[in-house]
XYZ file of N, CA and C in Angstrom:
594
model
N 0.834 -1.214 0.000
C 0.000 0.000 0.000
C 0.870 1.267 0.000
N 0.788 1.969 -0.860
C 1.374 3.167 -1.042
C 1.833 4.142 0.688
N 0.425 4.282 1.458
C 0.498 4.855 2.594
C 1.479 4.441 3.384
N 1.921 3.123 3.438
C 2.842 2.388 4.194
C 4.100 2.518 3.318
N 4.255 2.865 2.079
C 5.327 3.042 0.933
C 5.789 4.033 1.455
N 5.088 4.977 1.943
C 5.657 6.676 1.531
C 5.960 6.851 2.473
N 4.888 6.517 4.217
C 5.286 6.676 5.477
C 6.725 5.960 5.840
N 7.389 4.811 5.428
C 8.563 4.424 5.448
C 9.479 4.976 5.158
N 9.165 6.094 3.984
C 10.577 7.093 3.606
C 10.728 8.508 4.339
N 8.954 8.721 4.914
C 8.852 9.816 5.632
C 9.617 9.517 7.326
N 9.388 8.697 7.368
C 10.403 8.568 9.239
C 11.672 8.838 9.166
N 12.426 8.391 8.018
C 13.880 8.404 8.012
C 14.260 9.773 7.811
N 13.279 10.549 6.905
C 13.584 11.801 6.441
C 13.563 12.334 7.388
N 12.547 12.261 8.274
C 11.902 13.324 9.534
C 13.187 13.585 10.329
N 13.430 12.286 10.563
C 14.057 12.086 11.565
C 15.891 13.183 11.335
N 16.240 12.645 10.018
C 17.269 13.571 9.651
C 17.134 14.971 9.473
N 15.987 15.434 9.042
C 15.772 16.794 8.783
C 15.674 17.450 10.199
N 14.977 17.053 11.332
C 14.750 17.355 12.261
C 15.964 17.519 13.177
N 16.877 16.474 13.192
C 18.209 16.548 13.634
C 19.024 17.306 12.948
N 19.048 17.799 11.586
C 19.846 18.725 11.270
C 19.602 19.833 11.297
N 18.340 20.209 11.673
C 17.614 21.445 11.695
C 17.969 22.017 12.867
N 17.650 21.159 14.386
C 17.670 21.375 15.558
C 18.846 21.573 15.961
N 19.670 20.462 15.544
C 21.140 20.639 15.682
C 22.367 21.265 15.399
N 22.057 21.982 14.275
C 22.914 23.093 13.297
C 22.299 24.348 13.838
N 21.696 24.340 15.058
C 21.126 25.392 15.839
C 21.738 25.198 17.305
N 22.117 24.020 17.577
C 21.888 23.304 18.964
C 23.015 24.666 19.398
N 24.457 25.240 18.857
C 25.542 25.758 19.077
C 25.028 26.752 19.331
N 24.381 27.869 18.535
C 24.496 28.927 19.328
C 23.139 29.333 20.054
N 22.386 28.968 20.199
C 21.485 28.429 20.672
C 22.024 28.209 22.721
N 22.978 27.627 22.651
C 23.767 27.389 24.220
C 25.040 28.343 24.105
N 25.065 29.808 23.662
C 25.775 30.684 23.579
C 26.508 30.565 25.055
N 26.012 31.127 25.723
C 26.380 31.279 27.476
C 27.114 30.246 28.172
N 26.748 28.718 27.719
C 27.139 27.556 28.255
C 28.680 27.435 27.083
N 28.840 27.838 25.888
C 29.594 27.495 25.547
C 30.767 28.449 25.760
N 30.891 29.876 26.195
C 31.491 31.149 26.923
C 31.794 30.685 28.238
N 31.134 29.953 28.891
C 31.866 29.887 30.346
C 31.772 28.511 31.057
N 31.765 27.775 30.419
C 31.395 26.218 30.381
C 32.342 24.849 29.895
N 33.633 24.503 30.459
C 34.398 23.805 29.464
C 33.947 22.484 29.890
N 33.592 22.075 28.089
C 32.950 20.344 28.177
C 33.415 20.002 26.852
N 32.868 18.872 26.376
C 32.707 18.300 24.453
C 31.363 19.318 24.231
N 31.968 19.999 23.529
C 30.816 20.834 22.529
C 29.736 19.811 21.755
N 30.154 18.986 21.304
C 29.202 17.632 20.312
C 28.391 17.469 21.327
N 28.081 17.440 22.218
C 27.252 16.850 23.403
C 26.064 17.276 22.585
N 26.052 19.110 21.789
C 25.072 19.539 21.621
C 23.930 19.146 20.334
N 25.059 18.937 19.274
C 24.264 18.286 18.190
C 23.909 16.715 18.272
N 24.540 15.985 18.993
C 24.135 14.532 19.649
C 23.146 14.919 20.065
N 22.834 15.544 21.005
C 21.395 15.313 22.192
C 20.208 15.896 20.601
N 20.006 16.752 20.007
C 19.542 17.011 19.177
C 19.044 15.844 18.459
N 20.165 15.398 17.931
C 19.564 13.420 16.591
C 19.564 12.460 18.040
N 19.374 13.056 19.328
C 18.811 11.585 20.327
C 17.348 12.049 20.401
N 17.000 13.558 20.479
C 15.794 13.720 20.305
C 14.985 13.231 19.391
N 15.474 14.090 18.457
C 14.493 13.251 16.973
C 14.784 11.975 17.194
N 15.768 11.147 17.187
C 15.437 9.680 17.418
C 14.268 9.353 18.174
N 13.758 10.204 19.725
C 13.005 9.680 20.571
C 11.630 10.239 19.873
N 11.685 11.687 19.024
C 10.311 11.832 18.445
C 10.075 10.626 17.510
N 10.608 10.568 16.937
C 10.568 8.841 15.473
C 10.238 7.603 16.044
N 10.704 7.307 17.471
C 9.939 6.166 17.963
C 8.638 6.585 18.814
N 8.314 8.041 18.737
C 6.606 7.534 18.926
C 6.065 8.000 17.716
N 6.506 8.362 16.428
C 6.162 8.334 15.397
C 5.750 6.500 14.759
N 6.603 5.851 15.518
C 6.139 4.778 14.958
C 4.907 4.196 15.592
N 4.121 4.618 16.377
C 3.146 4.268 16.826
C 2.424 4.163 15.356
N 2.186 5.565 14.627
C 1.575 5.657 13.642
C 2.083 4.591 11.869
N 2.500 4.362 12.151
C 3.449 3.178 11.302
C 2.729 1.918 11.667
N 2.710 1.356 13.043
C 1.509 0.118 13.876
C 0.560 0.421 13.365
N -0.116 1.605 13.066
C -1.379 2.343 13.167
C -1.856 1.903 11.797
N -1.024 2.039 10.748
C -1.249 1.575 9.314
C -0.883 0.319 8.938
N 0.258 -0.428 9.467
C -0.295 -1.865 9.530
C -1.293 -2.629 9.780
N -1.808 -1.892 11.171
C -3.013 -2.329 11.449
C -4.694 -2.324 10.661
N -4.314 -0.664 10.170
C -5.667 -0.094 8.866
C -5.361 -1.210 7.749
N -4.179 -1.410 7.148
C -3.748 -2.434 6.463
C -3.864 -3.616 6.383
N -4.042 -3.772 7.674
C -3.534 -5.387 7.528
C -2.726 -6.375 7.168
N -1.567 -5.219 7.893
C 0.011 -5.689 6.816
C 1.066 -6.438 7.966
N 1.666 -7.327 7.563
C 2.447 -8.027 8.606
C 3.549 -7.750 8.285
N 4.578 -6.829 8.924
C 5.790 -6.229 8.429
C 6.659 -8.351 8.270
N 7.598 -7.427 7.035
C 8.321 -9.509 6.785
C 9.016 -9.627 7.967
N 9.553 -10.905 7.568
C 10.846 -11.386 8.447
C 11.769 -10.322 8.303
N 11.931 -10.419 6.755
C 13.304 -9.881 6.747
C 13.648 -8.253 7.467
N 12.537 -7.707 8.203
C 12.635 -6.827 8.944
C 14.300 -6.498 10.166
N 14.629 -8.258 10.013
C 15.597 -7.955 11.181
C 16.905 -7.316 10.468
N 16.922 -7.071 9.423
C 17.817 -5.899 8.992
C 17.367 -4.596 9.122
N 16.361 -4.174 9.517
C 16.230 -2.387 10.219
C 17.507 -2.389 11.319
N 17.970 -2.880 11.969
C 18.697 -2.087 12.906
C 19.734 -1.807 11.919
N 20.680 -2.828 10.774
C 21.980 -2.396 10.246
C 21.473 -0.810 9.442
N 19.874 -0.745 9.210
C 19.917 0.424 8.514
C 19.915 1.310 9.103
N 19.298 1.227 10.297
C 19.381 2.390 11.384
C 20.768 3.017 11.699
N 21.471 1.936 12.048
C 22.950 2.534 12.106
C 23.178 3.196 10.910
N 23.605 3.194 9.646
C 23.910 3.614 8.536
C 23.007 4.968 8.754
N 22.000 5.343 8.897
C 20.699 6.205 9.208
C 21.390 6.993 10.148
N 21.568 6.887 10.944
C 22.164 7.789 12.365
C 23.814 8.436 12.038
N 24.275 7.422 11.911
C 26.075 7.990 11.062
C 26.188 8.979 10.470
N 25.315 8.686 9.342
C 25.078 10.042 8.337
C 24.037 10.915 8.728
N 23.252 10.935 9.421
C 22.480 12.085 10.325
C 23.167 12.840 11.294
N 24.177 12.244 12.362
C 25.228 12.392 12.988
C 26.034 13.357 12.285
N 26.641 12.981 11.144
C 27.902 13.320 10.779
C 27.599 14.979 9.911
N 26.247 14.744 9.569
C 26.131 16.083 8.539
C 25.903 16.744 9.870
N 25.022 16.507 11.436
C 24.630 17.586 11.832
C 25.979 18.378 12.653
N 27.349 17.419 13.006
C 28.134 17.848 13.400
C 28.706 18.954 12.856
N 29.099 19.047 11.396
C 29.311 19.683 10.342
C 28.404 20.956 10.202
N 27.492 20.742 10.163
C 26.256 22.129 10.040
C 26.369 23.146 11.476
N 26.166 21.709 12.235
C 26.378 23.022 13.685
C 27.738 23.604 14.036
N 28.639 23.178 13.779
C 29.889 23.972 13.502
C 29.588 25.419 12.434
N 29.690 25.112 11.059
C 29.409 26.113 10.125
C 28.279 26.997 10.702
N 27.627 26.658 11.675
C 26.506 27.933 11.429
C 27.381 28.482 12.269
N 27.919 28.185 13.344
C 28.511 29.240 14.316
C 29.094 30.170 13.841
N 29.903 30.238 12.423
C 30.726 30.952 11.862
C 29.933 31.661 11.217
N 28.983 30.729 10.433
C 27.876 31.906 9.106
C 26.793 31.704 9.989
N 25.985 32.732 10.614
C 24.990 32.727 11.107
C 23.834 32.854 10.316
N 23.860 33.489 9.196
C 22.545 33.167 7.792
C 22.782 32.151 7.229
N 23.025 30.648 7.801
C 22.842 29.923 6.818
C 21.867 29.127 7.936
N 21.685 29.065 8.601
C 20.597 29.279 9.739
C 18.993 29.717 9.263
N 19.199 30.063 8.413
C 17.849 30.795 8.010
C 17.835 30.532 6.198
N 18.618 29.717 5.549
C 19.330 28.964 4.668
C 18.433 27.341 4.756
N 19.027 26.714 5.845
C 18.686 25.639 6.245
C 17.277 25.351 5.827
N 16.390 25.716 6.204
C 14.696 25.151 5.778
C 14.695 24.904 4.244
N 15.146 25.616 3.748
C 14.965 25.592 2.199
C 15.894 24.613 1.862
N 17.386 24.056 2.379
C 18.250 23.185 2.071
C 17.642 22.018 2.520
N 16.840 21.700 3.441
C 16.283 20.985 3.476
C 14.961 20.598 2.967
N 14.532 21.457 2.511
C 12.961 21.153 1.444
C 13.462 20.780 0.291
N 14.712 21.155 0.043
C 15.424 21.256 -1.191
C 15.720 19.413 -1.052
N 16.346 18.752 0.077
C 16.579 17.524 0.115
C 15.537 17.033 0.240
N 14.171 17.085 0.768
C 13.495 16.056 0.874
C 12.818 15.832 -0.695
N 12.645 17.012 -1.658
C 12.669 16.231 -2.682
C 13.677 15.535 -3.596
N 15.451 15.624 -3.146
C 15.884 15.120 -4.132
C 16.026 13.618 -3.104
N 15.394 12.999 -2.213
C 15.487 11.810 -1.779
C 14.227 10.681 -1.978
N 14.461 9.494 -2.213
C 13.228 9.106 -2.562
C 12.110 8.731 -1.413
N 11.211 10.123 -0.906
C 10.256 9.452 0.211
C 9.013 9.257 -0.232
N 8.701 10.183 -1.280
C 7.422 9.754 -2.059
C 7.431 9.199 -3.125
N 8.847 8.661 -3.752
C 8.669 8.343 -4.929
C 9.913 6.780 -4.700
N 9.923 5.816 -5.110
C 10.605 4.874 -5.013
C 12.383 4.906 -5.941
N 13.356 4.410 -5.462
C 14.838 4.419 -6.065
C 14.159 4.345 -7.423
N 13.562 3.341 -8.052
C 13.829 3.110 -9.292
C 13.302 3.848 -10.082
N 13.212 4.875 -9.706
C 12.419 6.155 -10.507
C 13.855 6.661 -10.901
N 15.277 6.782 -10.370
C 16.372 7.063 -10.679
C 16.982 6.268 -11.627
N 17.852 6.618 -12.805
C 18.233 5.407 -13.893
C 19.694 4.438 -12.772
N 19.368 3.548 -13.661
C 20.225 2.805 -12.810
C 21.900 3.003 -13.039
N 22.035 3.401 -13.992
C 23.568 4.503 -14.190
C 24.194 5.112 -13.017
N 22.934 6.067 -12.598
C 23.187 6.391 -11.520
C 22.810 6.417 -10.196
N 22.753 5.154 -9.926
C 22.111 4.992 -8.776
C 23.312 4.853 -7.904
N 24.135 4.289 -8.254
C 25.674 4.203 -7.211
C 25.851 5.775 -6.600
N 26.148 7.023 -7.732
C 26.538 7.857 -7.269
C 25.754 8.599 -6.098
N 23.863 8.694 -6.965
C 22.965 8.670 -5.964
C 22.877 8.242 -4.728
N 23.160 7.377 -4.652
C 23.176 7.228 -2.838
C 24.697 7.386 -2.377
N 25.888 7.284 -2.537
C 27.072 7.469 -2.242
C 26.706 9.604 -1.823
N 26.046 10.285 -2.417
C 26.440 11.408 -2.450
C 25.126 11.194 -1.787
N 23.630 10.591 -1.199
C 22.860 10.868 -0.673
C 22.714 9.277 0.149
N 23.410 8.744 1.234
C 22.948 7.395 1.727
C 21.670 7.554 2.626
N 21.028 8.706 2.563
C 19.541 8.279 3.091
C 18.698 7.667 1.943
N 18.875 7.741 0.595
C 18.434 7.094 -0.670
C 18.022 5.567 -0.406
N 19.776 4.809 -0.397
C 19.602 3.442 -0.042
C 18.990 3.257 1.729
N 19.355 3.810 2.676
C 18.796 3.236 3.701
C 16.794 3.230 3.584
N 16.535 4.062 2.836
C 14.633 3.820 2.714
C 14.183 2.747 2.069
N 15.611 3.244 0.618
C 15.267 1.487 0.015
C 15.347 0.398 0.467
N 16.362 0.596 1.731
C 16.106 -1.031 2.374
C 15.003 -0.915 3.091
N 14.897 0.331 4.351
C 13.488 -0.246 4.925
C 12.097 -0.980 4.123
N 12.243 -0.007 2.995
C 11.113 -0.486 1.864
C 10.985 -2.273 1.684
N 12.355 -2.169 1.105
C 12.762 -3.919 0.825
C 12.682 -4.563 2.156
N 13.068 -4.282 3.300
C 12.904 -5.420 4.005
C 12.064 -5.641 5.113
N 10.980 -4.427 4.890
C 9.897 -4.108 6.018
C 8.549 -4.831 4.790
N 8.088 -4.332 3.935
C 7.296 -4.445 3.175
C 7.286 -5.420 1.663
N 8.116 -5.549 1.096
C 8.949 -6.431 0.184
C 9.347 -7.863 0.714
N 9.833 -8.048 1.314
C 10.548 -9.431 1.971
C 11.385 -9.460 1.500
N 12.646 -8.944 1.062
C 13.524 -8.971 0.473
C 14.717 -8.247 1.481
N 15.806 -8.816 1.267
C 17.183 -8.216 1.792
C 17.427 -6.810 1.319
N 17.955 -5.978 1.984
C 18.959 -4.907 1.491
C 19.130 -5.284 0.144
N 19.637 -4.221 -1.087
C 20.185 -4.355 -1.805
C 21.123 -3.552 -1.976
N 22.405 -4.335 -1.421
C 23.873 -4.389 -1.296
C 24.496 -3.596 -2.169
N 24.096 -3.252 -3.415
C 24.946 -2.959 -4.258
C 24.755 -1.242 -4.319
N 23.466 -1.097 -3.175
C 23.135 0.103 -2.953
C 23.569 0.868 -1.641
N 23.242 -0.177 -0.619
C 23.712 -0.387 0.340
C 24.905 0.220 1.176
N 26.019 -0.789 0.526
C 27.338 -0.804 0.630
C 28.162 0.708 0.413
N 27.790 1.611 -0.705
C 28.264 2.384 -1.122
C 27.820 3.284 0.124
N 26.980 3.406 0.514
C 26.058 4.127 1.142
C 26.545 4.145 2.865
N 26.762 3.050 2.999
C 27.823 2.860 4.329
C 28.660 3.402 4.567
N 29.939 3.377 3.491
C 30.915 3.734 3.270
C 30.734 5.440 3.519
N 29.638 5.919 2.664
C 29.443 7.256 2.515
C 29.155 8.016 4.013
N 27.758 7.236 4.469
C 27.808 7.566 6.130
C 29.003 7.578 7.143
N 29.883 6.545 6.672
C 30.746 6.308 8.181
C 31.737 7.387 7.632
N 32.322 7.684 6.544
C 33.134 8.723 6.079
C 32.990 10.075 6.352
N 31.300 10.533 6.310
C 30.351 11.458 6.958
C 30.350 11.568 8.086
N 30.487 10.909 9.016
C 30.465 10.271 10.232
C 31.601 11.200 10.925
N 33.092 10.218 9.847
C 34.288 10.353 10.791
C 34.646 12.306 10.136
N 34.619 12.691 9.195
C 34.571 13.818 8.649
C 34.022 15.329 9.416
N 32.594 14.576 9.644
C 32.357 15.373 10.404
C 32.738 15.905 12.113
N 33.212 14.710 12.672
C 33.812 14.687 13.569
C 34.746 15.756 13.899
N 35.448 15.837 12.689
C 36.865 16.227 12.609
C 36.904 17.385 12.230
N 36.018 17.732 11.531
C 35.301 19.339 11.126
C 35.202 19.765 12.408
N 34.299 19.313 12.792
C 33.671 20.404 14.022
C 34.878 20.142 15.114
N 35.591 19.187 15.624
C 36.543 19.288 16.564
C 37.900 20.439 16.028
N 38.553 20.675 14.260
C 38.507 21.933 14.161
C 38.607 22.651 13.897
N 37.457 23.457 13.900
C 36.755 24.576 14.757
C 35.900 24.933 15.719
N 36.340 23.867 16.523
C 35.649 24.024 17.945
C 36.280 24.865 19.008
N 37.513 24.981 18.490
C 38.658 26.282 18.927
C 38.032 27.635 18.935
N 37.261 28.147 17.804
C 36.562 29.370 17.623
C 35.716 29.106 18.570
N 34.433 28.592 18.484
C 33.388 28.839 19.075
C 33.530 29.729 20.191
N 34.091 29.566 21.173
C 33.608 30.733 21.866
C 34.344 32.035 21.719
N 35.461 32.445 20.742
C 35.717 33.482 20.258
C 34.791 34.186 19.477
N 34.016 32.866 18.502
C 33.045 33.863 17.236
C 31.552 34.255 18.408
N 31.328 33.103 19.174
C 30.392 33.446 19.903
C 30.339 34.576 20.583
């Protein structure tokens, strides 16, 4: 059923948009705490993607809610959601580390953001399925966007019965944990500025 199609790409999105939104704010936002306060600055865009994580699991109430209108028995092969989740969080993680650094420096991109993100939720597939993309480029597609392949797997292995597809997958891993460690390393520095630009 389509409703259960689209709501599967809408959680993952939410969940990232919401964490990069909140979190590429989280910095100056704790102006005062970060001026007279010595800790790990990341504390701030973490607690941010733990939130949205905790809004997304009572979002899934409504997910039960349409199985149930449905009458849909999520598959077996469901027990691959957690490897996607990880892949899901890495690269949610890693861009918001990155964003909340940069805004500290550019404070209009802060007001940038909504539109960069309306701008992503249509180039990702939540209403429309991968194979609407040619298959040419579907590698680069998710390598330069791994929330792409992680929907396609929930898709495939919540609703489909089917495994991950690996060849989408894989690239997409790679891309998150690189995102991941990147961003890390971004924001640690210029985590030196922060409370100078602040």
């Amino acid at each position: 059923p389509y409703p259960l199609f689209s709501y599967l790409g809408l959680l993952p999105w939410t969940f990232f948009s919401t964490s990069v939104s909140q979190g590429g704010q989280s910095l100056i936002q704790n102006i005062p705490l970060l001026n007279k306060v010595s800790f790990p600055r990341e504390v701030f865009p973490m607690a941010s993607v733990t939130v949205a994580g905790l809004d997304s699991a009572v979002a899934l109430v409504a997910l039960g809610g349409l199985f149930a209108v449905y009458t849909f028995v999520p598959k077996a092969t469901a027990v691959w959601v957690p490897v996607l989740l990880v892949v899901q969080v890495a690269f949610t993680l890693g861009v918001s580390l990155v964003v909340s650094a940069v805004v500290v420096y550019l404070r209009d991109l802060r007001h940038a953001l909504p539109v960069l993100l309306q701008i992503g939720l249509f180039a990702t597939p939540v209403a429309y399925g991968i194979d609407f993309i040619p298959g040419s480029m579907r590698i680069l597609y998710v390598t330069l966007n791994p929330l792409a392949a992680v929907i396609d797997g929930y898709r495939r292995t919540v609703l489909l019965g089917t495994g991950p597809d690996w060849a989408l997958l894989a690239p997409a891993m790679i891309s998150s944990f690189t995102m991941l460690v990147l961003g890390y390393l971004v924001f640690k520095r210029m985590e030196a500025g922060f409370a100078d630009v602040a």
